[in-house]
Amino acid sequence: MAEETHLEETATSLGRETEQELPAEEVELLTESLQRVAVEEKQLRSVAQVILSKVSPLFVPYWEVPEGAGARVRRSIGTFALRNFDPFLMLDEFFVRKPAGFPDHPHRGFETVTYMLEGKFNHEDFAGHKGTIGPGDLQWMTAGRGIVHAEMPATDGLNHGLQLWVNLPKSGKMVAPRYQELRDADVPRAKSSDGKVVVKVIAGESYGVTAKTETHTPIFYLDVRMERGARYEQV
């Protein structure tokens, strides 16, 4: 105990000596250096905020979450990072192989838009409607007052696509369920004047071409393909 007290006294004494022996010029230089570091740190933070404000809209984070029976999806809209984005409630990118899938489940009060990129998916609901969509095909389902359906992979390979949930306005919450299904070849295409940009118009319009789908909420859903060096503007 006495030894610890002696060490503390020695350390305190050394600290006092160091403080007394430090020249005023060095104290001033040290203070200036610390102030410069603080200013530079503040400037770096400002630059970082500007960069993030420019870049973050281009890179939407996603969460990989379990869905259905053994399936996993990458969810970008509908996460804590992007949850208040009405009328868009959810956007999932799915990569599903048998036997995983999305067996019977209910929907109500919104629309689901399924856009296949690879493979095929079977759809069947409790009202007897059924069908299969493949690469480039589109199914726009208005759940309205309620529907129970199943979505299951139709091939043994990879079945890859996107599903977007679009909120219905108050006036459309209780409409009768409805389907709009378009094969890839039936989805309108638009081209830029130089032919370097091709737009698949799923909803809304582009380059004067209007989508065939009828929507309760006016939105744009476009699949844009561009050649290197091309420029695309949506007015």
PDB file of N, CA and C in Angstrom, residues 100-174:
ATOM      1  N   ALA A 100     -38.093 -24.682 -52.677  1.00  0.00           N
ATOM      2  CA  ALA A 100     -38.496 -23.428 -52.035  1.00  0.00           C
ATOM      3  C   ALA A 100     -39.532 -22.704 -52.900  1.00  0.00           C
ATOM      4  N   GLY A 101     -40.274 -21.810 -52.268  1.00  0.00           N
ATOM      5  CA  GLY A 101     -41.265 -21.048 -53.009  1.00  0.00           C
ATOM      6  C   GLY A 101     -42.149 -20.254 -52.067  1.00  0.00           C
ATOM      7  N   PHE A 102     -43.280 -19.830 -52.601  1.00  0.00           N
ATOM      8  CA  PHE A 102     -44.200 -19.007 -51.822  1.00  0.00           C
ATOM      9  C   PHE A 102     -45.595 -19.635 -51.862  1.00  0.00           C
ATOM     10  N   PRO A 103     -45.831 -20.632 -50.998  1.00  0.00           N
ATOM     11  CA  PRO A 103     -47.148 -21.293 -50.975  1.00  0.00           C
ATOM     12  C   PRO A 103     -48.247 -20.341 -50.516  1.00  0.00           C
ATOM     13  N   ASP A 104     -49.471 -20.873 -50.391  1.00  0.00           N
ATOM     14  CA  ASP A 104     -50.653 -20.044 -50.113  1.00  0.00           C
ATOM     15  C   ASP A 104     -50.394 -18.943 -49.085  1.00  0.00           C
ATOM     16  N   HIS A 105     -50.703 -17.713 -49.482  1.00  0.00           N
ATOM     17  CA  HIS A 105     -50.582 -16.564 -48.589  1.00  0.00           C
ATOM     18  C   HIS A 105     -51.546 -15.476 -49.053  1.00  0.00           C
ATOM     19  N   PRO A 106     -52.026 -14.629 -48.136  1.00  0.00           N
ATOM     20  CA  PRO A 106     -53.024 -13.611 -48.490  1.00  0.00           C
ATOM     21  C   PRO A 106     -52.405 -12.250 -48.818  1.00  0.00           C
ATOM     22  N   HIS A 107     -53.141 -11.477 -49.613  1.00  0.00           N
ATOM     23  CA  HIS A 107     -52.815 -10.076 -49.872  1.00  0.00           C
ATOM     24  C   HIS A 107     -54.107  -9.268 -49.815  1.00  0.00           C
ATOM     25  N   ARG A 108     -53.993  -8.016 -49.416  1.00  0.00           N
ATOM     26  CA  ARG A 108     -55.168  -7.151 -49.384  1.00  0.00           C
ATOM     27  C   ARG A 108     -54.735  -5.680 -49.368  1.00  0.00           C
ATOM     28  N   GLY A 109     -55.439  -4.858 -50.143  1.00  0.00           N
ATOM     29  CA  GLY A 109     -55.240  -3.421 -50.069  1.00  0.00           C
ATOM     30  C   GLY A 109     -54.097  -2.864 -50.897  1.00  0.00           C
ATOM     31  N   PHE A 110     -53.439  -3.687 -51.721  1.00  0.00           N
ATOM     32  CA  PHE A 110     -52.351  -3.182 -52.561  1.00  0.00           C
ATOM     33  C   PHE A 110     -52.227  -4.040 -53.812  1.00  0.00           C
ATOM     34  N   GLU A 111     -51.236  -3.730 -54.640  1.00  0.00           N
ATOM     35  CA  GLU A 111     -51.000  -4.479 -55.872  1.00  0.00           C
ATOM     36  C   GLU A 111     -49.597  -5.090 -55.838  1.00  0.00           C
ATOM     37  N   THR A 112     -49.452  -6.271 -56.406  1.00  0.00           N
ATOM     38  CA  THR A 112     -48.132  -6.885 -56.535  1.00  0.00           C
ATOM     39  C   THR A 112     -47.775  -6.947 -58.022  1.00  0.00           C
ATOM     40  N   VAL A 113     -46.559  -6.545 -58.327  1.00  0.00           N
ATOM     41  CA  VAL A 113     -46.081  -6.538 -59.701  1.00  0.00           C
ATOM     42  C   VAL A 113     -44.886  -7.485 -59.777  1.00  0.00           C
ATOM     43  N   THR A 114     -45.065  -8.607 -60.460  1.00  0.00           N
ATOM     44  CA  THR A 114     -43.999  -9.607 -60.580  1.00  0.00           C
ATOM     45  C   THR A 114     -43.411  -9.534 -61.978  1.00  0.00           C
ATOM     46  N   TYR A 115     -42.096  -9.354 -62.045  1.00  0.00           N
ATOM     47  CA  TYR A 115     -41.389  -9.209 -63.319  1.00  0.00           C
ATOM     48  C   TYR A 115     -40.277 -10.248 -63.346  1.00  0.00           C
ATOM     49  N   MET A 116     -40.407 -11.225 -64.239  1.00  0.00           N
ATOM     50  CA  MET A 116     -39.445 -12.317 -64.288  1.00  0.00           C
ATOM     51  C   MET A 116     -38.223 -11.944 -65.138  1.00  0.00           C
ATOM     52  N   LEU A 117     -37.056 -12.335 -64.632  1.00  0.00           N
ATOM     53  CA  LEU A 117     -35.801 -12.100 -65.338  1.00  0.00           C
ATOM     54  C   LEU A 117     -35.188 -13.394 -65.852  1.00  0.00           C
ATOM     55  N   GLU A 118     -35.418 -14.476 -65.128  1.00  0.00           N
ATOM     56  CA  GLU A 118     -34.851 -15.776 -65.500  1.00  0.00           C
ATOM     57  C   GLU A 118     -35.715 -16.875 -64.899  1.00  0.00           C
ATOM     58  N   GLY A 119     -35.867 -17.976 -65.635  1.00  0.00           N
ATOM     59  CA  GLY A 119     -36.690 -19.072 -65.136  1.00  0.00           C
ATOM     60  C   GLY A 119     -38.173 -18.790 -65.322  1.00  0.00           C
ATOM     61  N   LYS A 120     -38.996 -19.568 -64.609  1.00  0.00           N
ATOM     62  CA  LYS A 120     -40.449 -19.410 -64.705  1.00  0.00           C
ATOM     63  C   LYS A 120     -41.088 -19.582 -63.329  1.00  0.00           C
ATOM     64  N   PHE A 121     -42.271 -18.967 -63.174  1.00  0.00           N
ATOM     65  CA  PHE A 121     -43.019 -19.096 -61.926  1.00  0.00           C
ATOM     66  C   PHE A 121     -44.470 -19.426 -62.234  1.00  0.00           C
ATOM     67  N   ASN A 122     -45.023 -20.379 -61.465  1.00  0.00           N
ATOM     68  CA  ASN A 122     -46.444 -20.702 -61.557  1.00  0.00           C
ATOM     69  C   ASN A 122     -47.216 -19.885 -60.534  1.00  0.00           C
ATOM     70  N   HIS A 123     -48.396 -19.485 -60.922  1.00  0.00           N
ATOM     71  CA  HIS A 123     -49.267 -18.735 -60.015  1.00  0.00           C
ATOM     72  C   HIS A 123     -50.651 -19.381 -60.007  1.00  0.00           C
ATOM     73  N   GLU A 124     -51.246 -19.484 -58.821  1.00  0.00           N
ATOM     74  CA  GLU A 124     -52.615 -19.990 -58.708  1.00  0.00           C
ATOM     75  C   GLU A 124     -53.265 -19.372 -57.475  1.00  0.00           C
ATOM     76  N   ASP A 125     -54.551 -18.971 -57.609  1.00  0.00           N
ATOM     77  CA  ASP A 125     -55.227 -18.381 -56.457  1.00  0.00           C
ATOM     78  C   ASP A 125     -56.482 -19.175 -56.087  1.00  0.00           C
ATOM     79  N   PHE A 126     -57.132 -18.766 -55.010  1.00  0.00           N
ATOM     80  CA  PHE A 126     -58.276 -19.501 -54.477  1.00  0.00           C
ATOM     81  C   PHE A 126     -59.513 -19.366 -55.358  1.00  0.00           C
ATOM     82  N   ALA A 127     -59.491 -18.420 -56.302  1.00  0.00           N
ATOM     83  CA  ALA A 127     -60.629 -18.230 -57.198  1.00  0.00           C
ATOM     84  C   ALA A 127     -60.497 -19.041 -58.480  1.00  0.00           C
ATOM     85  N   GLY A 128     -59.404 -19.806 -58.588  1.00  0.00           N
ATOM     86  CA  GLY A 128     -59.235 -20.667 -59.751  1.00  0.00           C
ATOM     87  C   GLY A 128     -58.377 -20.086 -60.856  1.00  0.00           C
ATOM     88  N   HIS A 129     -57.894 -18.856 -60.687  1.00  0.00           N
ATOM     89  CA  HIS A 129     -57.027 -18.274 -61.705  1.00  0.00           C
ATOM     90  C   HIS A 129     -55.642 -18.881 -61.591  1.00  0.00           C
ATOM     91  N   LYS A 130     -55.056 -19.250 -62.714  1.00  0.00           N
ATOM     92  CA  LYS A 130     -53.695 -19.806 -62.699  1.00  0.00           C
ATOM     93  C   LYS A 130     -52.965 -19.409 -63.968  1.00  0.00           C
ATOM     94  N   GLY A 131     -51.645 -19.439 -63.895  1.00  0.00           N
ATOM     95  CA  GLY A 131     -50.846 -19.096 -65.059  1.00  0.00           C
ATOM     96  C   GLY A 131     -49.367 -19.261 -64.777  1.00  0.00           C
ATOM     97  N   THR A 132     -48.554 -19.103 -65.811  1.00  0.00           N
ATOM     98  CA  THR A 132     -47.098 -19.223 -65.706  1.00  0.00           C
ATOM     99  C   THR A 132     -46.462 -18.039 -66.418  1.00  0.00           C
ATOM    100  N   ILE A 133     -45.503 -17.407 -65.766  1.00  0.00           N
ATOM    101  CA  ILE A 133     -44.781 -16.307 -66.403  1.00  0.00           C
ATOM    102  C   ILE A 133     -43.303 -16.664 -66.484  1.00  0.00           C
ATOM    103  N   GLY A 134     -42.673 -16.279 -67.605  1.00  0.00           N
ATOM    104  CA  GLY A 134     -41.272 -16.598 -67.838  1.00  0.00           C
ATOM    105  C   GLY A 134     -40.444 -15.342 -68.026  1.00  0.00           C
ATOM    106  N   PRO A 135     -39.217 -15.481 -68.540  1.00  0.00           N
ATOM    107  CA  PRO A 135     -38.304 -14.338 -68.661  1.00  0.00           C
ATOM    108  C   PRO A 135     -38.924 -13.168 -69.433  1.00  0.00           C
ATOM    109  N   GLY A 136     -38.903 -12.003 -68.822  1.00  0.00           N
ATOM    110  CA  GLY A 136     -39.447 -10.806 -69.456  1.00  0.00           C
ATOM    111  C   GLY A 136     -40.942 -10.633 -69.295  1.00  0.00           C
ATOM    112  N   ASP A 137     -41.640 -11.676 -68.794  1.00  0.00           N
ATOM    113  CA  ASP A 137     -43.089 -11.586 -68.624  1.00  0.00           C
ATOM    114  C   ASP A 137     -43.433 -10.783 -67.377  1.00  0.00           C
ATOM    115  N   LEU A 138     -44.664 -10.311 -67.347  1.00  0.00           N
ATOM    116  CA  LEU A 138     -45.118  -9.419 -66.285  1.00  0.00           C
ATOM    117  C   LEU A 138     -46.488  -9.855 -65.780  1.00  0.00           C
ATOM    118  N   GLN A 139     -46.644  -9.875 -64.461  1.00  0.00           N
ATOM    119  CA  GLN A 139     -47.971 -10.081 -63.874  1.00  0.00           C
ATOM    120  C   GLN A 139     -48.254  -8.940 -62.905  1.00  0.00           C
ATOM    121  N   TRP A 140     -49.350  -8.232 -63.153  1.00  0.00           N
ATOM    122  CA  TRP A 140     -49.761  -7.121 -62.292  1.00  0.00           C
ATOM    123  C   TRP A 140     -51.047  -7.558 -61.599  1.00  0.00           C
ATOM    124  N   MET A 141     -50.950  -7.871 -60.324  1.00  0.00           N
ATOM    125  CA  MET A 141     -52.104  -8.368 -59.583  1.00  0.00           C
ATOM    126  C   MET A 141     -52.612  -7.300 -58.619  1.00  0.00           C
ATOM    127  N   THR A 142     -53.889  -6.958 -58.761  1.00  0.00           N
ATOM    128  CA  THR A 142     -54.539  -6.039 -57.826  1.00  0.00           C
ATOM    129  C   THR A 142     -55.256  -6.883 -56.779  1.00  0.00           C
ATOM    130  N   ALA A 143     -54.742  -6.878 -55.558  1.00  0.00           N
ATOM    131  CA  ALA A 143     -55.346  -7.698 -54.502  1.00  0.00           C
ATOM    132  C   ALA A 143     -56.677  -7.120 -54.046  1.00  0.00           C
ATOM    133  N   GLY A 144     -56.790  -5.794 -54.014  1.00  0.00           N
ATOM    134  CA  GLY A 144     -58.041  -5.159 -53.645  1.00  0.00           C
ATOM    135  C   GLY A 144     -58.570  -5.622 -52.299  1.00  0.00           C
ATOM    136  N   ARG A 145     -59.818  -6.100 -52.295  1.00  0.00           N
ATOM    137  CA  ARG A 145     -60.448  -6.469 -51.026  1.00  0.00           C
ATOM    138  C   ARG A 145     -59.922  -7.782 -50.449  1.00  0.00           C
ATOM    139  N   GLY A 146     -59.065  -8.475 -51.208  1.00  0.00           N
ATOM    140  CA  GLY A 146     -58.416  -9.649 -50.625  1.00  0.00           C
ATOM    141  C   GLY A 146     -58.332 -10.836 -51.558  1.00  0.00           C
ATOM    142  N   ILE A 147     -57.211 -11.525 -51.479  1.00  0.00           N
ATOM    143  CA  ILE A 147     -57.005 -12.714 -52.292  1.00  0.00           C
ATOM    144  C   ILE A 147     -55.984 -13.617 -51.610  1.00  0.00           C
ATOM    145  N   VAL A 148     -56.107 -14.913 -51.814  1.00  0.00           N
ATOM    146  CA  VAL A 148     -55.127 -15.877 -51.320  1.00  0.00           C
ATOM    147  C   VAL A 148     -54.552 -16.588 -52.539  1.00  0.00           C
ATOM    148  N   HIS A 149     -53.250 -16.575 -52.670  1.00  0.00           N
ATOM    149  CA  HIS A 149     -52.644 -17.211 -53.836  1.00  0.00           C
ATOM    150  C   HIS A 149     -51.305 -17.846 -53.475  1.00  0.00           C
ATOM    151  N   ALA A 150     -50.754 -18.584 -54.436  1.00  0.00           N
ATOM    152  CA  ALA A 150     -49.456 -19.238 -54.269  1.00  0.00           C
ATOM    153  C   ALA A 150     -48.599 -18.916 -55.485  1.00  0.00           C
ATOM    154  N   GLU A 151     -47.305 -18.768 -55.253  1.00  0.00           N
ATOM    155  CA  GLU A 151     -46.339 -18.516 -56.322  1.00  0.00           C
ATOM    156  C   GLU A 151     -45.178 -19.486 -56.125  1.00  0.00           C
ATOM    157  N   MET A 152     -45.010 -20.396 -57.086  1.00  0.00           N
ATOM    158  CA  MET A 152     -44.009 -21.456 -56.942  1.00  0.00           C
ATOM    159  C   MET A 152     -43.168 -21.569 -58.211  1.00  0.00           C
ATOM    160  N   PRO A 153     -41.880 -21.917 -58.065  1.00  0.00           N
ATOM    161  CA  PRO A 153     -41.007 -22.051 -59.242  1.00  0.00           C
ATOM    162  C   PRO A 153     -41.488 -23.155 -60.173  1.00  0.00           C
ATOM    163  N   ALA A 154     -41.346 -22.898 -61.483  1.00  0.00           N
ATOM    164  CA  ALA A 154     -41.816 -23.856 -62.484  1.00  0.00           C
ATOM    165  C   ALA A 154     -40.682 -24.585 -63.182  1.00  0.00           C
ATOM    166  N   THR A 155     -39.432 -24.218 -62.868  1.00  0.00           N
ATOM    167  CA  THR A 155     -38.296 -24.910 -63.469  1.00  0.00           C
ATOM    168  C   THR A 155     -37.399 -25.461 -62.370  1.00  0.00           C
ATOM    169  N   ASP A 156     -36.554 -26.419 -62.740  1.00  0.00           N
ATOM    170  CA  ASP A 156     -35.633 -27.007 -61.764  1.00  0.00           C
ATOM    171  C   ASP A 156     -34.393 -26.151 -61.549  1.00  0.00           C
ATOM    172  N   GLY A 157     -34.179 -25.175 -62.408  1.00  0.00           N
ATOM    173  CA  GLY A 157     -33.015 -24.305 -62.278  1.00  0.00           C
ATOM    174  C   GLY A 157     -33.310 -23.079 -61.437  1.00  0.00           C
ATOM    175  N   LEU A 158     -32.558 -22.016 -61.698  1.00  0.00           N
ATOM    176  CA  LEU A 158     -32.735 -20.767 -60.966  1.00  0.00           C
ATOM    177  C   LEU A 158     -33.931 -20.002 -61.520  1.00  0.00           C
ATOM    178  N   ASN A 159     -34.750 -19.489 -60.613  1.00  0.00           N
ATOM    179  CA  ASN A 159     -35.904 -18.666 -60.986  1.00  0.00           C
ATOM    180  C   ASN A 159     -35.717 -17.297 -60.328  1.00  0.00           C
ATOM    181  N   HIS A 160     -35.470 -16.310 -61.155  1.00  0.00           N
ATOM    182  CA  HIS A 160     -34.999 -15.003 -60.686  1.00  0.00           C
ATOM    183  C   HIS A 160     -35.942 -13.921 -61.180  1.00  0.00           C
ATOM    184  N   GLY A 161     -36.342 -13.042 -60.280  1.00  0.00           N
ATOM    185  CA  GLY A 161     -37.216 -11.955 -60.690  1.00  0.00           C
ATOM    186  C   GLY A 161     -37.345 -10.881 -59.641  1.00  0.00           C
ATOM    187  N   LEU A 162     -38.240  -9.940 -59.900  1.00  0.00           N
ATOM    188  CA  LEU A 162     -38.505  -8.824 -58.997  1.00  0.00           C
ATOM    189  C   LEU A 162     -39.992  -8.808 -58.661  1.00  0.00           C
ATOM    190  N   GLN A 163     -40.294  -8.456 -57.417  1.00  0.00           N
ATOM    191  CA  GLN A 163     -41.694  -8.222 -57.060  1.00  0.00           C
ATOM    192  C   GLN A 163     -41.801  -6.894 -56.315  1.00  0.00           C
ATOM    193  N   LEU A 164     -42.643  -6.025 -56.865  1.00  0.00           N
ATOM    194  CA  LEU A 164     -42.886  -4.707 -56.300  1.00  0.00           C
ATOM    195  C   LEU A 164     -44.300  -4.660 -55.747  1.00  0.00           C
ATOM    196  N   TRP A 165     -44.449  -4.115 -54.534  1.00  0.00           N
ATOM    197  CA  TRP A 165     -45.774  -3.907 -53.954  1.00  0.00           C
ATOM    198  C   TRP A 165     -46.119  -2.421 -54.063  1.00  0.00           C
ATOM    199  N   VAL A 166     -47.290  -2.149 -54.643  1.00  0.00           N
ATOM    200  CA  VAL A 166     -47.745  -0.773 -54.841  1.00  0.00           C
ATOM    201  C   VAL A 166     -49.022  -0.555 -54.040  1.00  0.00           C
ATOM    202  N   ASN A 167     -49.021   0.429 -53.175  1.00  0.00           N
ATOM    203  CA  ASN A 167     -50.178   0.718 -52.342  1.00  0.00           C
ATOM    204  C   ASN A 167     -51.359   1.190 -53.193  1.00  0.00           C
ATOM    205  N   LEU A 168     -52.565   0.811 -52.774  1.00  0.00           N
ATOM    206  CA  LEU A 168     -53.766   1.299 -53.426  1.00  0.00           C
ATOM    207  C   LEU A 168     -54.276   2.541 -52.694  1.00  0.00           C
ATOM    208  N   PRO A 169     -54.838   3.480 -53.420  1.00  0.00           N
ATOM    209  CA  PRO A 169     -55.431   4.639 -52.745  1.00  0.00           C
ATOM    210  C   PRO A 169     -56.638   4.197 -51.926  1.00  0.00           C
ATOM    211  N   LYS A 170     -57.074   5.053 -51.035  1.00  0.00           N
ATOM    212  CA  LYS A 170     -58.193   4.722 -50.150  1.00  0.00           C
ATOM    213  C   LYS A 170     -59.413   4.273 -50.944  1.00  0.00           C
ATOM    214  N   SER A 171     -59.668   4.916 -52.068  1.00  0.00           N
ATOM    215  CA  SER A 171     -60.842   4.599 -52.879  1.00  0.00           C
ATOM    216  C   SER A 171     -60.748   3.239 -53.554  1.00  0.00           C
ATOM    217  N   GLY A 172     -59.518   2.690 -53.617  1.00  0.00           N
ATOM    218  CA  GLY A 172     -59.349   1.413 -54.319  1.00  0.00           C
ATOM    219  C   GLY A 172     -59.057   0.235 -53.419  1.00  0.00           C
ATOM    220  N   LYS A 173     -59.082   0.453 -52.120  1.00  0.00           N
ATOM    221  CA  LYS A 173     -58.720  -0.614 -51.184  1.00  0.00           C
ATOM    222  C   LYS A 173     -59.636  -1.838 -51.294  1.00  0.00           C
ATOM    223  N   MET A 174     -60.912  -1.614 -51.631  1.00  0.00           N
ATOM    224  CA  MET A 174     -61.874  -2.711 -51.622  1.00  0.00           C
ATOM    225  C   MET A 174     -62.363  -3.084 -53.021  1.00  0.00           C
TER     226      MET A 174
END
